[in-house]
Coordinates of C-alpha atoms in Angstrom, one line a residue:
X1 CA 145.3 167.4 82.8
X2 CA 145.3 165.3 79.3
X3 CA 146.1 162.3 82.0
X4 CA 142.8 162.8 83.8
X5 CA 140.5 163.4 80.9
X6 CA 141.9 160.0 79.4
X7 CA 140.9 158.6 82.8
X8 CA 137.8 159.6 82.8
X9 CA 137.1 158.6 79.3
X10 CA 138.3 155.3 79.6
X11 CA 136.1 154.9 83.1
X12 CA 133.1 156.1 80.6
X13 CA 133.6 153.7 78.4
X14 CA 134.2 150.3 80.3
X15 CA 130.7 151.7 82.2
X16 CA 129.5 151.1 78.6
X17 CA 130.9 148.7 77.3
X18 CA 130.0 146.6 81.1
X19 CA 126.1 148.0 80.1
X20 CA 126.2 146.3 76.6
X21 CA 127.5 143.1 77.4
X22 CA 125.0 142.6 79.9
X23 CA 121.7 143.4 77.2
X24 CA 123.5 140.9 75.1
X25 CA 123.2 138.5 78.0
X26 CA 119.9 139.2 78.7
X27 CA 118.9 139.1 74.9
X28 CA 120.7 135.9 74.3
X29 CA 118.6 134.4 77.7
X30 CA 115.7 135.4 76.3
X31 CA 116.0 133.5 72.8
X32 CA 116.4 130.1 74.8
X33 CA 113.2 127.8 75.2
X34 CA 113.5 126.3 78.7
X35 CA 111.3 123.3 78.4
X36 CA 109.7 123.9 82.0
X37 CA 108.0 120.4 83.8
X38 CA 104.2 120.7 82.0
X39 CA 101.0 118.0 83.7
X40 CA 98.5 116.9 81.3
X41 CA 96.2 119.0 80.6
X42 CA 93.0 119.6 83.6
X43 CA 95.4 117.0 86.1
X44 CA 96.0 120.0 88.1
X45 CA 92.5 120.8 88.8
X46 CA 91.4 116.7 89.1
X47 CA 94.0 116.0 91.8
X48 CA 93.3 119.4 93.9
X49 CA 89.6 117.9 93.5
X50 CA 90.3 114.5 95.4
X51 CA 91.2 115.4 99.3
X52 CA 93.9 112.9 99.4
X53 CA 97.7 113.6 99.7
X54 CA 99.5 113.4 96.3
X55 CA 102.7 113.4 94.6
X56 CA 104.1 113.7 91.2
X57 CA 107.4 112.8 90.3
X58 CA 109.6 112.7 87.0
X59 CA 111.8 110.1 84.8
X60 CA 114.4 110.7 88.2
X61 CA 111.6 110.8 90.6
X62 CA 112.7 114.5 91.0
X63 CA 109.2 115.9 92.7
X64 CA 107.5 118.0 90.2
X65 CA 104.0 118.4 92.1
X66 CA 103.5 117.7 95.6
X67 CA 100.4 119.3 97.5
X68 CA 101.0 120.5 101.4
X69 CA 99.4 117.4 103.1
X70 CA 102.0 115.0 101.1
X71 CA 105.0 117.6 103.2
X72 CA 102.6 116.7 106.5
X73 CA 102.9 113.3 106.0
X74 CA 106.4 113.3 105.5
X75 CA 106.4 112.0 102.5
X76 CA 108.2 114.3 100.4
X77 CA 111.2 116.4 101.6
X78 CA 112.4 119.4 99.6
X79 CA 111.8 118.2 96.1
X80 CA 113.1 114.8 97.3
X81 CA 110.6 111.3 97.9
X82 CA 111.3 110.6 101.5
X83 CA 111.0 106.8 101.6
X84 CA 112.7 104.4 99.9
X85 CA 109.4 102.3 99.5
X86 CA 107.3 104.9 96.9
X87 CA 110.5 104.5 94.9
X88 CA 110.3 101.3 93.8
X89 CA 106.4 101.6 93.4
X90 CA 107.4 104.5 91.2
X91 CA 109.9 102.1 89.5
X92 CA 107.8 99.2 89.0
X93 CA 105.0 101.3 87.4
X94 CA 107.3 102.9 84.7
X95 CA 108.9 99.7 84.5
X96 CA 105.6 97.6 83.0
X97 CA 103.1 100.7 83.4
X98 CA 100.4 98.8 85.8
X99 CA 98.7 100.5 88.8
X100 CA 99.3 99.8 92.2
X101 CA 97.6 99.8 95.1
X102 CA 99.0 98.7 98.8
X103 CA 98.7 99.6 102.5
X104 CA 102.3 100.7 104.0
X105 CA 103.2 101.6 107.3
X106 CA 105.8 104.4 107.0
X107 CA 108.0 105.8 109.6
X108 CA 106.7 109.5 110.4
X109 CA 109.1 112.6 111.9
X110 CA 112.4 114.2 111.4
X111 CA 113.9 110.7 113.2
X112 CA 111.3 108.9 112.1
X113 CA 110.0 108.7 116.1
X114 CA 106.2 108.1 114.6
X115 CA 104.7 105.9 112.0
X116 CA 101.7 106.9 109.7
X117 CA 99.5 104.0 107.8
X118 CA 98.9 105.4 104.6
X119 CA 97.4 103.8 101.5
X120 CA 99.4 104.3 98.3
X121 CA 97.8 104.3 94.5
X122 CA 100.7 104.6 92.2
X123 CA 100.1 105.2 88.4
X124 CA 101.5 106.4 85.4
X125 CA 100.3 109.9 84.5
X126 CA 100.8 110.7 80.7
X127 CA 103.7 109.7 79.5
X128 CA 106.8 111.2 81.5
X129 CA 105.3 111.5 85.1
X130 CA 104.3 109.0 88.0
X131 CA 101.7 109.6 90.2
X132 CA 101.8 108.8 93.8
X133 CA 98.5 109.2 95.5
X134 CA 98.3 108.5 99.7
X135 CA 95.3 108.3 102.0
X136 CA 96.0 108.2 105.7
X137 CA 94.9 104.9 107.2
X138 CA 96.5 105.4 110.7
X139 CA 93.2 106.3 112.5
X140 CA 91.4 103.9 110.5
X141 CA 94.1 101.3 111.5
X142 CA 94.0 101.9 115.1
X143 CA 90.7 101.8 115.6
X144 CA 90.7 98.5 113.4
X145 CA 93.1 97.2 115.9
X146 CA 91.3 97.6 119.2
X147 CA 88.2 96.7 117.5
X148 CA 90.4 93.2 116.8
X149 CA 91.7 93.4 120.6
X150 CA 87.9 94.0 122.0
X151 CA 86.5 91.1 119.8
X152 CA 89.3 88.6 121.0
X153 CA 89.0 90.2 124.8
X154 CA 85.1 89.7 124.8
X155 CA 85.8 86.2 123.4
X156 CA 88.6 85.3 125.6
X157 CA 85.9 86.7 128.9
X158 CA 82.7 84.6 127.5
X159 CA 84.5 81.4 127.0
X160 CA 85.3 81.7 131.0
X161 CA 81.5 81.5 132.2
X162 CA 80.0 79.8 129.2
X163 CA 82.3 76.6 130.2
X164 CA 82.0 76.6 133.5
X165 CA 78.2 76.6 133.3
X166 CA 78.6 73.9 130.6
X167 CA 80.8 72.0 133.0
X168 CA 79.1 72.3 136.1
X169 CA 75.7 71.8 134.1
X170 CA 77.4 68.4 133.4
X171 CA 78.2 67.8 137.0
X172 CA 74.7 68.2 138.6
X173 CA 72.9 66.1 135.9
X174 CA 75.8 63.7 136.9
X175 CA 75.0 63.7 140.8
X176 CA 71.5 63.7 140.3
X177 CA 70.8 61.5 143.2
X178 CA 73.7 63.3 146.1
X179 CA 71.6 66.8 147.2
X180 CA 74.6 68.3 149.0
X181 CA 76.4 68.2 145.9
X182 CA 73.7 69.3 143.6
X183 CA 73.3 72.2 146.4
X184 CA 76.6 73.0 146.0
X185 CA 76.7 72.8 141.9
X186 CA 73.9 75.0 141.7
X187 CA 75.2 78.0 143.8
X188 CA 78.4 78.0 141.6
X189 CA 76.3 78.0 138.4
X190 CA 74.0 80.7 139.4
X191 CA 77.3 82.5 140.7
X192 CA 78.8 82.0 137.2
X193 CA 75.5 82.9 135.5
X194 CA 75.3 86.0 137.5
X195 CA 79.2 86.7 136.2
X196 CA 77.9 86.4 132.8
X197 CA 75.0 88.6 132.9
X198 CA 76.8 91.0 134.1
X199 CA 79.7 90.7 131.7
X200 CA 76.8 91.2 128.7
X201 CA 75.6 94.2 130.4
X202 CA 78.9 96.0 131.0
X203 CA 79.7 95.3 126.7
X204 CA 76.3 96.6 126.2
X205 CA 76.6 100.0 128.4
X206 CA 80.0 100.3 126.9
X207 CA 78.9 100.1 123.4
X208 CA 76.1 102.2 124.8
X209 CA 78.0 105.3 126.1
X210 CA 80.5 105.7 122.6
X211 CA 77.6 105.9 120.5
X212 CA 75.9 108.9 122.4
X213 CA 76.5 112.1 121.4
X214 CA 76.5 114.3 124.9
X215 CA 76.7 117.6 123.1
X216 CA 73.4 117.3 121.3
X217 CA 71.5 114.7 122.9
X218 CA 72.1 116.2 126.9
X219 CA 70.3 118.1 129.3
X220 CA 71.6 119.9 132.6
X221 CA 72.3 116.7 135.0
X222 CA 72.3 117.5 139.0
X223 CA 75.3 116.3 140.2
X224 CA 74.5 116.1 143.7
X225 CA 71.3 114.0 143.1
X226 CA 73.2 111.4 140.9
X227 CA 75.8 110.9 143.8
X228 CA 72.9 110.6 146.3
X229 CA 71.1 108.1 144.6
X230 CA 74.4 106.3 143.4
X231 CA 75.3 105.9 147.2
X232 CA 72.0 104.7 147.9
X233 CA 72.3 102.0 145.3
X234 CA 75.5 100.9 146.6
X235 CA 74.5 100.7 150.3
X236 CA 73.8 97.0 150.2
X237 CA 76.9 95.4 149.5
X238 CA 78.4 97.7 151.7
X239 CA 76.3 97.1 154.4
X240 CA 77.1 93.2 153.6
X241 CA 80.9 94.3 154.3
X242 CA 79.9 96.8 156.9
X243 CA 81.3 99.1 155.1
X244 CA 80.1 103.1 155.7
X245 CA 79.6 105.4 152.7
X246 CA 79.9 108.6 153.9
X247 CA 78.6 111.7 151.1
X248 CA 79.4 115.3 151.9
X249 CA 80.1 118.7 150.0
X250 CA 77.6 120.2 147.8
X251 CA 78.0 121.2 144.1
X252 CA 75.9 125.1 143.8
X253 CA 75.6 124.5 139.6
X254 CA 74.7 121.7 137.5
X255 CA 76.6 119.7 134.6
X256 CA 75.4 119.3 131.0
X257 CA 75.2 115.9 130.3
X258 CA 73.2 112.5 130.7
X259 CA 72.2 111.8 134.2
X260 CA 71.8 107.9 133.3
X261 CA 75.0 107.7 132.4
X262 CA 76.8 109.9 135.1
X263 CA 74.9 107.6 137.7
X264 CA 76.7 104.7 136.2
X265 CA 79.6 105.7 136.1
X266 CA 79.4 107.1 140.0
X267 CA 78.1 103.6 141.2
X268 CA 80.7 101.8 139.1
X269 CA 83.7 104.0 141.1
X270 CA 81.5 103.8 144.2
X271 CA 80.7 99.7 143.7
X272 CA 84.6 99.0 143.1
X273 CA 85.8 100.7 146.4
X274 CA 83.0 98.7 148.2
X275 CA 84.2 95.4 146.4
X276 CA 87.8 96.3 147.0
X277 CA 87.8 97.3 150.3
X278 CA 88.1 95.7 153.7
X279 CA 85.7 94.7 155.7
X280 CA 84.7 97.6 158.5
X281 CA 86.6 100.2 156.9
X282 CA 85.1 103.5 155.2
X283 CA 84.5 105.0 151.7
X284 CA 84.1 109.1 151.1
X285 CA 82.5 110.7 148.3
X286 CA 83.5 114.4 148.4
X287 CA 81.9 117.5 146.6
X288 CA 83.6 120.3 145.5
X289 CA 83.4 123.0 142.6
X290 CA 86.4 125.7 141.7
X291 CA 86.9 128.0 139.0
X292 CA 83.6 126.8 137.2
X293 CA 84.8 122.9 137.6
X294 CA 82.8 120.1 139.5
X295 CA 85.0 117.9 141.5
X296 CA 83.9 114.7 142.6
X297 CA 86.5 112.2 145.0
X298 CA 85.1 108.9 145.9
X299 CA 87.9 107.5 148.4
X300 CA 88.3 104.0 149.9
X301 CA 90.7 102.1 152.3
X302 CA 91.3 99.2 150.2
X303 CA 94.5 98.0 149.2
X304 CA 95.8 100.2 146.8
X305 CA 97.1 99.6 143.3
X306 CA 101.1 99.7 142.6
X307 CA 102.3 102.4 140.5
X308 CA 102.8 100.3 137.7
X309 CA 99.3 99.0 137.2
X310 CA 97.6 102.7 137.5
X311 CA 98.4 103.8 133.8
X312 CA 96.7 100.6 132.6
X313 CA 93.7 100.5 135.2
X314 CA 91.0 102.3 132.6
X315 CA 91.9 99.9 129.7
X316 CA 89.4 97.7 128.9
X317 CA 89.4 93.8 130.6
X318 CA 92.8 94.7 132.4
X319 CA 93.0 93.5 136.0
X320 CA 95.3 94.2 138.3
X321 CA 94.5 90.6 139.9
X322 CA 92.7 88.9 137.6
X323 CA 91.9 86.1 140.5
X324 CA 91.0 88.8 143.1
X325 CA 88.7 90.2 140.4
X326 CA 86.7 87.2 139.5
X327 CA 86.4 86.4 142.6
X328 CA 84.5 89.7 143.4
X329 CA 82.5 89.5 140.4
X330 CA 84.4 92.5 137.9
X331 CA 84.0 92.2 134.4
X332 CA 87.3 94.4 133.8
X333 CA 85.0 97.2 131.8
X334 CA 83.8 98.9 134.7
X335 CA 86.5 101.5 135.2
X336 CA 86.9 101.9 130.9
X337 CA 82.8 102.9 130.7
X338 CA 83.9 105.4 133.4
X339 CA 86.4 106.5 131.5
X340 CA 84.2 107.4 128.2
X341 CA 81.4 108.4 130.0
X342 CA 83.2 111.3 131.4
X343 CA 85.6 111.9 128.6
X344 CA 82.2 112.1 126.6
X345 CA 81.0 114.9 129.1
X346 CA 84.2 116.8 128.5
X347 CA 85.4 115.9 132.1
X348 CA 88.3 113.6 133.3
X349 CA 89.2 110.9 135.8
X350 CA 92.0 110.7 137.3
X351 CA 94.1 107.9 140.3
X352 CA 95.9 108.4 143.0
X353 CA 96.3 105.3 144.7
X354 CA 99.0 103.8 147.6
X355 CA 99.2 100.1 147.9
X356 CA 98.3 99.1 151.2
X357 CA 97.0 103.0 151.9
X358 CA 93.8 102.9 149.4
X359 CA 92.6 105.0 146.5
X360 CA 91.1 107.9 145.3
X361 CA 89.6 108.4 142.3
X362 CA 88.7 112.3 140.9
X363 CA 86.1 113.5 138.2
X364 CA 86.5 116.5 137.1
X365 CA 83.4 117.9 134.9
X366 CA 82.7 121.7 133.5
X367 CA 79.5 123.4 135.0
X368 CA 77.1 125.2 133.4
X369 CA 77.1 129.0 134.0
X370 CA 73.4 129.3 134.7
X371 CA 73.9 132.9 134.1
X372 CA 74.4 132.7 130.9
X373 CA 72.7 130.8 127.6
X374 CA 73.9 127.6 129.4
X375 CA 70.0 127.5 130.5
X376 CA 68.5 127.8 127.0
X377 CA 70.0 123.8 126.6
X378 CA 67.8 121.3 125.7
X379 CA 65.8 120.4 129.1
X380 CA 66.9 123.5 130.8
X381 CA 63.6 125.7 132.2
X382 CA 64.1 128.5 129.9
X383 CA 64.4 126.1 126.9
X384 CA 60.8 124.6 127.8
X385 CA 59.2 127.5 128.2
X386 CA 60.6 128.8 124.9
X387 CA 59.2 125.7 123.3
X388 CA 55.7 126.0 124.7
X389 CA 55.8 129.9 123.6
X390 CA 56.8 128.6 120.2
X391 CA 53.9 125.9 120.0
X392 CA 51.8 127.9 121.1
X393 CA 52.2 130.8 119.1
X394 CA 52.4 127.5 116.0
X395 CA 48.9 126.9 117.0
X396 CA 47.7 130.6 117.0
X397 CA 49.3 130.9 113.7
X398 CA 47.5 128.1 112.3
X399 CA 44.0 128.6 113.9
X400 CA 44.4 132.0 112.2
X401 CA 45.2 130.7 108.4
X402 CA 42.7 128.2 109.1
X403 CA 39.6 130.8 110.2
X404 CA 40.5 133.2 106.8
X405 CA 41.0 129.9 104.7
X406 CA 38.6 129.6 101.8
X407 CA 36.8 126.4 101.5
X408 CA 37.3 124.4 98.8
X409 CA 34.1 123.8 96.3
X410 CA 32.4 120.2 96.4
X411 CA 31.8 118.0 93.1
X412 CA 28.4 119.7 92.9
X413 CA 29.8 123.3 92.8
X414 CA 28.5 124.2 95.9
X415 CA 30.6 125.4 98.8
X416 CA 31.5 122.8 101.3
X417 CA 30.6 125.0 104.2
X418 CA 27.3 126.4 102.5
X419 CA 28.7 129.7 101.7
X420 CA 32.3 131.7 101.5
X421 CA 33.5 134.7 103.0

């Protein structure tokens, strides 16, 4: 009995004396100062202001600050700088305290399968911290690039007719006195003229059709009119080639979008399967419309494109025989203002081609549900009549204010319309 009371008083008092050791512990942890990582005063609220990714490391360029679109980026890791280049920027600066600013292109992704162009501004903040501050260039970049690519392309294109008109300008004024030849000289240079017009029409329509906005700026476009009349257009060089173009389906709803350029597009596809086919031989354009979506196939028997040229065939001034194509007259931008035109409806195009077997190309557009507000778009029926209700009820409204309007006295005192109400 004595054995078990000591047991239990010695249990009591090792639960005590366990229960006071740990309020020491948590008394003695609250009398230290922990000097936690402090910003300059207001640089919180100043870099939250700016939109751009940021990052603000220590003496070790330990990561005290980072906001989410620095993690997007993949610039910081944990509380770890990812890339070995924003370290010794952030070296440098504490090094001899000057600003930096430069364009790096970073590798982007747990293996670092992507790349991101961001620009970096690295600067001291106060006197402990660095701060990195990044702006992704890698849309800017890109599009900076093909404008490069389209500037040489366009250059690279006009240098072809420019000197051969020179040149064969040259060659006539030099056989002044043979006809035959000067016959002959002067079919080439209208041919190469006609090249080059058309070349400065195609960079035109194509700067034309990315600066449109379709979504605002459209109205509801009948499809099966456009590829009427775009078929018409193209009958004579197919006749030329007796070639038949041969239109059938129906579409039952229309498209939003601009009919101008929807018919150029149509009588590019339709032109290049008349150009690339064989004489006698036969191009379909099919209608079709499923699950609210307006098909279009315009089909030829030419001879085909190889697998290997159909991912590149919308790309601006690629050929997939540049000799075949000069020959015929492309400018190599036909198929790429197809491309946007389309894309800028919301639609696609799309290639299935067979060398030796022909091609097919399919756009795919939405329709509008004429059911539904699609008719209160800009140019629809509904959406006049609303806007003559609404002038006209404008004009009621103002012949109204202007019957009950008190005239305004003359410089004599007397009422401009002899009287008032």
């Amino acid at each position: 009995m004595i054995a078990t009371i000591s047991g239990v008083v010695g249990l009591a008092l090792g639960v005590v004396g366990m229960h006071a050791f740990r309020v020491s512990e948590r008394q003695r942890a609250a009398g230290i100062d922990v000097d936690e990582p402090t910003m300059p005063e207001g640089a919180t609220e100043v870099l939250a202001s700016l939109g751009l990714a940021y990052i603000v490391v220590d003496t070790v360029d330990g990561v005290v600050r980072a906001n989410p679109s620095a993690y997007a980026f993949g610039l910081v890791r944990g509380h770890t700088v990812v890339h070995d280049e924003l370290l010794k920027l952030t070296a440098r600066v504490r090094a001899d305290g000057v600003i930096i600013d430069q364009e790096y292109e970073l590798p982007r992704g747990l293996r670092g399968e992507m790349s991101i162009v961001v620009h970096l501004r690295v600067a001291p903040l106060g006197d402990e911290y660095i701060l990195i501050l990044a702006d992704d260039r890698t849309e800017f970049s890109r599009i900076e690039a093909v404008r490069n690519d389209f500037v040489a392309n366009v250059s690279h294109e006009l240098k072809t007719p420019v000197g051969a008109i020179s040149l064969l300008t040259e060659t006539i004024e030099g056989a002044a006195d043979d006809a035959d030849a000067v016959t002959r000289f002067s079919q080439r240079l209208h041919k190469e003229s006609r090249r080059l017009a058309a070349l400065v029409q195609d960079i035109i329509e194509l700067s034309r059709v990315q600066g449109k906005n379709i979504v605002h700026q459209g109205t509801p476009v009948d499809l099966n009119e456009v590829l009427s009349e775009a078929a018409d257009r193209s009958r004579l060089p197919a006749e030329s080639k007796n070639i038949e173009i041969r239109l059938g389906g129906s579409l039952p709803r229309r498209v939003h979008g601009d009919g101008d350029q929807l018919m150029m597009a149509f009588r590019n596809l339709i032109d290049n399967a008349v150009r690339y086919s064989p004489e006698n031989t036969r191009v379909g354009i099919g209608l079709s419309s499923r699950d609210g979506i307006a098909q279009v196939t315009i089909t030829d028997q030419g001879i085909g494109i190889a697998q290997e040229d159909q991912e590149r065939i919308f790309e601006r001034f690629y050929r997939v025989d540049a000799a075949r194509s000069r020959q015929t007259g492309g400018t190599g931008l036909g198929l790429s203002i197809v491309k946007h035109v389309i894309s800028n409806h919301g639609g696609e195009v799309s290639l299935w081609s067979q060398q030796g077997r022909g091609s097919t190309f399919t756009v795919r557009l939405p329709e509008l549900d004429e059911s539904m507000d699609s008719l209160d778009l800009p140019g629809s029926p509904r959406a006049e009549q609303e806007a003559q209700s609404s002038a006209r009820a404008a004009q009621q409204h103002a012949d109204s204010r202007t019957s009950h309007r008190t005239p305004a006295p003359d410089s004599s005192g007397s009422d401009s319309a002899g009287g008032t109400e």
